[in-house]
Coordinates of C-alpha atoms in Angstrom, one line a residue:
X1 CA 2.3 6.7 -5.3
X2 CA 3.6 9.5 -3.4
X3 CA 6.3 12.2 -4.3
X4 CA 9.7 11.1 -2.1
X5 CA 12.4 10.7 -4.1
X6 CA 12.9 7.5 -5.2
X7 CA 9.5 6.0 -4.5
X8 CA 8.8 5.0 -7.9
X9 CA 11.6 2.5 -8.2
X10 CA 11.0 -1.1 -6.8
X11 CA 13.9 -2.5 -4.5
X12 CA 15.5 -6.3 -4.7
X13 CA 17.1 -7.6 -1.8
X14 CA 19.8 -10.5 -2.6
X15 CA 19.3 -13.0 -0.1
X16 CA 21.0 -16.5 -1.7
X17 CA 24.2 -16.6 -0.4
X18 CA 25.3 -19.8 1.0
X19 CA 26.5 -18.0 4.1
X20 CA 29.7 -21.0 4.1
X21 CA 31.8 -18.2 6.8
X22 CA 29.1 -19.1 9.2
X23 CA 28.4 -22.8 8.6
X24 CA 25.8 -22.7 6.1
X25 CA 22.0 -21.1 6.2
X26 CA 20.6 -17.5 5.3
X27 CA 22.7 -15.1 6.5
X28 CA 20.1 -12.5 6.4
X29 CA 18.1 -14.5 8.8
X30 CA 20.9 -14.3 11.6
X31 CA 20.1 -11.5 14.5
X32 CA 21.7 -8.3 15.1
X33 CA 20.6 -6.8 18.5
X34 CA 17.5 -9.2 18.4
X35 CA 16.4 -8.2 14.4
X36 CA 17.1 -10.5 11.5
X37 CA 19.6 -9.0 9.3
X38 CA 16.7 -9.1 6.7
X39 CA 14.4 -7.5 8.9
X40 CA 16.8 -4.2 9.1
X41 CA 17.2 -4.1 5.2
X42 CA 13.6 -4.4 4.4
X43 CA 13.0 -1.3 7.6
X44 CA 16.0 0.5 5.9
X45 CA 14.6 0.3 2.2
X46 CA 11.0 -0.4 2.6
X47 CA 10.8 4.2 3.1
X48 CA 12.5 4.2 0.2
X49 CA 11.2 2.1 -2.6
X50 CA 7.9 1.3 -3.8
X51 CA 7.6 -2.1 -2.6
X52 CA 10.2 -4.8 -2.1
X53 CA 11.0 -8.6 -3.4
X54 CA 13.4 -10.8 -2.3
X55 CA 16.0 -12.6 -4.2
X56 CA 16.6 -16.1 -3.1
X57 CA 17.0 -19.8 -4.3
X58 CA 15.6 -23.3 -2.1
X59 CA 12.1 -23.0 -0.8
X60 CA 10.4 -19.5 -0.5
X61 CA 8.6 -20.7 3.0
X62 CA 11.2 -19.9 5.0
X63 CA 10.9 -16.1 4.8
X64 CA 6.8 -16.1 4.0
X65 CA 7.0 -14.0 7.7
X66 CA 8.4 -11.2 6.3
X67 CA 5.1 -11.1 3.4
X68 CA 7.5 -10.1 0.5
X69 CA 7.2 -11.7 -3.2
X70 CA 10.3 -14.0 -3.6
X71 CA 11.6 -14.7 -7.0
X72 CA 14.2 -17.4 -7.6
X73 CA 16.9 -17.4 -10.2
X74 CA 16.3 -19.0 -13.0
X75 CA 19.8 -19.2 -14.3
X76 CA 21.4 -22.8 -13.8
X77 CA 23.8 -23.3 -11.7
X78 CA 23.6 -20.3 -9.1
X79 CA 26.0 -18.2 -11.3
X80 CA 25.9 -15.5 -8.4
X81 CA 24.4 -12.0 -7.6
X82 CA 24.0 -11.1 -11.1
X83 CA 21.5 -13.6 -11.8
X84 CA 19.2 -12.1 -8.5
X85 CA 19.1 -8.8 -10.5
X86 CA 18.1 -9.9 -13.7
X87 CA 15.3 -12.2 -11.8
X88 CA 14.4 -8.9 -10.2
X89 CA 14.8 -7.1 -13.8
X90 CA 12.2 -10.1 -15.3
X91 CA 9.9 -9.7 -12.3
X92 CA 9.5 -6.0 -12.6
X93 CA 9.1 -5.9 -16.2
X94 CA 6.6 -8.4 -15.8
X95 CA 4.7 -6.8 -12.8
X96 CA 6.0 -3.2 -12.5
X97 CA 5.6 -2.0 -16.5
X98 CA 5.8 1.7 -14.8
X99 CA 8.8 1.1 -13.4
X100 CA 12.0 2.0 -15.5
X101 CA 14.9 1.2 -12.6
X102 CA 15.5 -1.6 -9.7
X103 CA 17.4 -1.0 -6.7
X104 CA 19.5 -4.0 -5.6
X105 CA 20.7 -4.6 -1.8
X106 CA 22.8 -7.5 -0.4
X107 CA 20.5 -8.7 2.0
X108 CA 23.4 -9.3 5.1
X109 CA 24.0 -5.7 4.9
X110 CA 21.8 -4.2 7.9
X111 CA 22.9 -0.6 8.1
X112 CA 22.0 0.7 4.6
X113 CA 21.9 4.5 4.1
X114 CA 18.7 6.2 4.4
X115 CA 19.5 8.3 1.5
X116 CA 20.3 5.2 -0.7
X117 CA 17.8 5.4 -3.4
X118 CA 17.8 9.2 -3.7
X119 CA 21.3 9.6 -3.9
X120 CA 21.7 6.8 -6.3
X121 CA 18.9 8.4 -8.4
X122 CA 20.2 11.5 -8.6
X123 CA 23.6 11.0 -9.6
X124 CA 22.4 8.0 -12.4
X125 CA 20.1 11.2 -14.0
X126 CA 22.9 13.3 -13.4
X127 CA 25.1 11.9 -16.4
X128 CA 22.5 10.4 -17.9
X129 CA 24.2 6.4 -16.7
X130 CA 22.8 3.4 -17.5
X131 CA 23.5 2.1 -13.7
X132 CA 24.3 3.7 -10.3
X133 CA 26.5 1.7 -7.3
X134 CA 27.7 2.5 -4.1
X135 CA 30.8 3.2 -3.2
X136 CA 32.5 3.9 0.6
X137 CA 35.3 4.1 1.9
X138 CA 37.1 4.1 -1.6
X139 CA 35.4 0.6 -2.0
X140 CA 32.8 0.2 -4.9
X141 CA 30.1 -2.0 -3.6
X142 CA 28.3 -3.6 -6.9
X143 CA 25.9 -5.1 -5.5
X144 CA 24.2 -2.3 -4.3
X145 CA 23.0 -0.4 -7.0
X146 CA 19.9 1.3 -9.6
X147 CA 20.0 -1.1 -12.6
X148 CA 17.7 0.0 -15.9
X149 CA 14.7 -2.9 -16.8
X150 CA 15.5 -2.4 -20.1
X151 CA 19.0 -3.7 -19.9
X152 CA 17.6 -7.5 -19.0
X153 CA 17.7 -9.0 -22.3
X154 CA 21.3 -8.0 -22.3
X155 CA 22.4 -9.0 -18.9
X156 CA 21.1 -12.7 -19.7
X157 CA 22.7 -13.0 -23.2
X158 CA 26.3 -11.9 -20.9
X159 CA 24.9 -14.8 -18.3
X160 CA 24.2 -17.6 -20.0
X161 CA 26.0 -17.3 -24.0
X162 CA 29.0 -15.2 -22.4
X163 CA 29.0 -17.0 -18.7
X164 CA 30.0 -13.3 -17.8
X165 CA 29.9 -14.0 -13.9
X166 CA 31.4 -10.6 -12.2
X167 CA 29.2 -7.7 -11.6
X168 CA 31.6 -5.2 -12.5
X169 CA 32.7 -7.1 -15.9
X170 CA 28.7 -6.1 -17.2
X171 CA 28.6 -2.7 -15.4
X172 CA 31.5 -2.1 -17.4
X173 CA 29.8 -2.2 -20.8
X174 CA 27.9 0.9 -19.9
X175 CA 27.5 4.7 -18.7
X176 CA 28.0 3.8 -14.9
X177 CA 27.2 6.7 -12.1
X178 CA 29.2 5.7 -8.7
X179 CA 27.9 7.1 -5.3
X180 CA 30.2 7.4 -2.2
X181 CA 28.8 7.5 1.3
X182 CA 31.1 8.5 4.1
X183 CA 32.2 5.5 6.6
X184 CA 31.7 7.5 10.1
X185 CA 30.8 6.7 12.5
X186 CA 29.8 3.4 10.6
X187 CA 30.5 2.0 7.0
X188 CA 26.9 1.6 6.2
X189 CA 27.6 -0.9 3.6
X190 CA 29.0 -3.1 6.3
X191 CA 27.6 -6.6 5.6
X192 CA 27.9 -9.6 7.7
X193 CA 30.2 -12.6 6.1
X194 CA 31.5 -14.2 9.3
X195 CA 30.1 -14.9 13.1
X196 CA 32.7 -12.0 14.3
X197 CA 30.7 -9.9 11.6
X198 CA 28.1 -10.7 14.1
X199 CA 29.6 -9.7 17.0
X200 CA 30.8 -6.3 15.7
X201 CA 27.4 -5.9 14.3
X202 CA 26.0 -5.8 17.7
X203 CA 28.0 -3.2 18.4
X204 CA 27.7 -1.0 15.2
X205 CA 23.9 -1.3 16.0
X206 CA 24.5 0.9 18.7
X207 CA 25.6 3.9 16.3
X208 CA 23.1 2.9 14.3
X209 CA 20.1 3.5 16.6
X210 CA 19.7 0.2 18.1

């Protein structure tokens, strides 16, 4: 393990939306400026986090080129993001015990901040939070965030006996740290929902360093 800020924490990348805006499929696995969407989170985060999973439902195969672990929900009825971070919170207590924290990541957002894990980090130990998110642009961005292990038993009772489905409905129930990252020259919390998110991507990959 090495001493960069931030390396001791384990990073989950949400991958299982249903990408509907574009017609269906993975919309990590569409290409910005000839990379995957995927494939810029995972360069973005991989720095950053000591080691990576991925977060989605349907047959793991289909991203076995990338050579990350991938851990399914196993929540019924694909209650949402929520349900990819308390797989990720079950998969790291199980095979990270060191491991006190998870980052989580949409995975259609392809300009994350280089600083992401630091500065979430810093400000959580800051005020002593529970959880850290991401804010910009006077947006908060829940699903891109430092979530404690120790919480999972508690974010599954809220899933399944209190069908609490919102992000910032659980966040609220504890000490919360929120982050905010400038939006020039891009919004680095961008994320890609639509094919014209594809088109401006292209462009914003540009400022972004190809």
């Amino acid at each position: 393990m090495t001493d960069i800020p931030g390396t001791s924490i384990p990073g989950v990348l949400l991958a299982g939306g249903l990408a509907r805006r574009m017609g269906g499929g993975d919309k990590p696995m569409r290409k910005i400026a000839g990379r995957t969407i995927l494939q810029r989170v995972i360069d973005r985060l991989a720095p950053q986090c000591s080691g990576l999973i991925i977060n989605a439902n349907g047959d793991p195969a289909r991203f076995a080129a990338f050579g990350l672990p991938v851990v399914a929900d196993d929540v019924a009825d694909y209650p949402g993001p929520l349900a990819g971070i308390l797989a990720a919170l079950d998969w790291t207590a199980a095979n990270r015990p060191d491991a006190q924290w998870v980052l989580s990541a949409a995975g259609d957002c392809p300009f994350l901040p280089c600083d992401l894990v630091t500065r979430l980090e810093q400000a959580r130990a800051a005020v002593n939070a529970e959880l850290a998110v991401a804010s910009s642009g006077g947006q908060t961005h829940p699903v891109i965030g430092l979530w404690s292990v120790r919480l999972r038993n508690e974010l599954r009772k809220a899933l399944v006996v209190e069908d609490v489905r919102k992000i910032d409905r659980w966040t609220a129930r504890y000490p919360l740290a929120t982050v905010e990252w400038p939006t020039e020259p891009l919004d680095p919390f961008f994320n890609a929902n639509t094919v014209e998110d594809i088109a401006e991507a292209d462009r914003l990959a540009a400022l972004d360093g190809g």
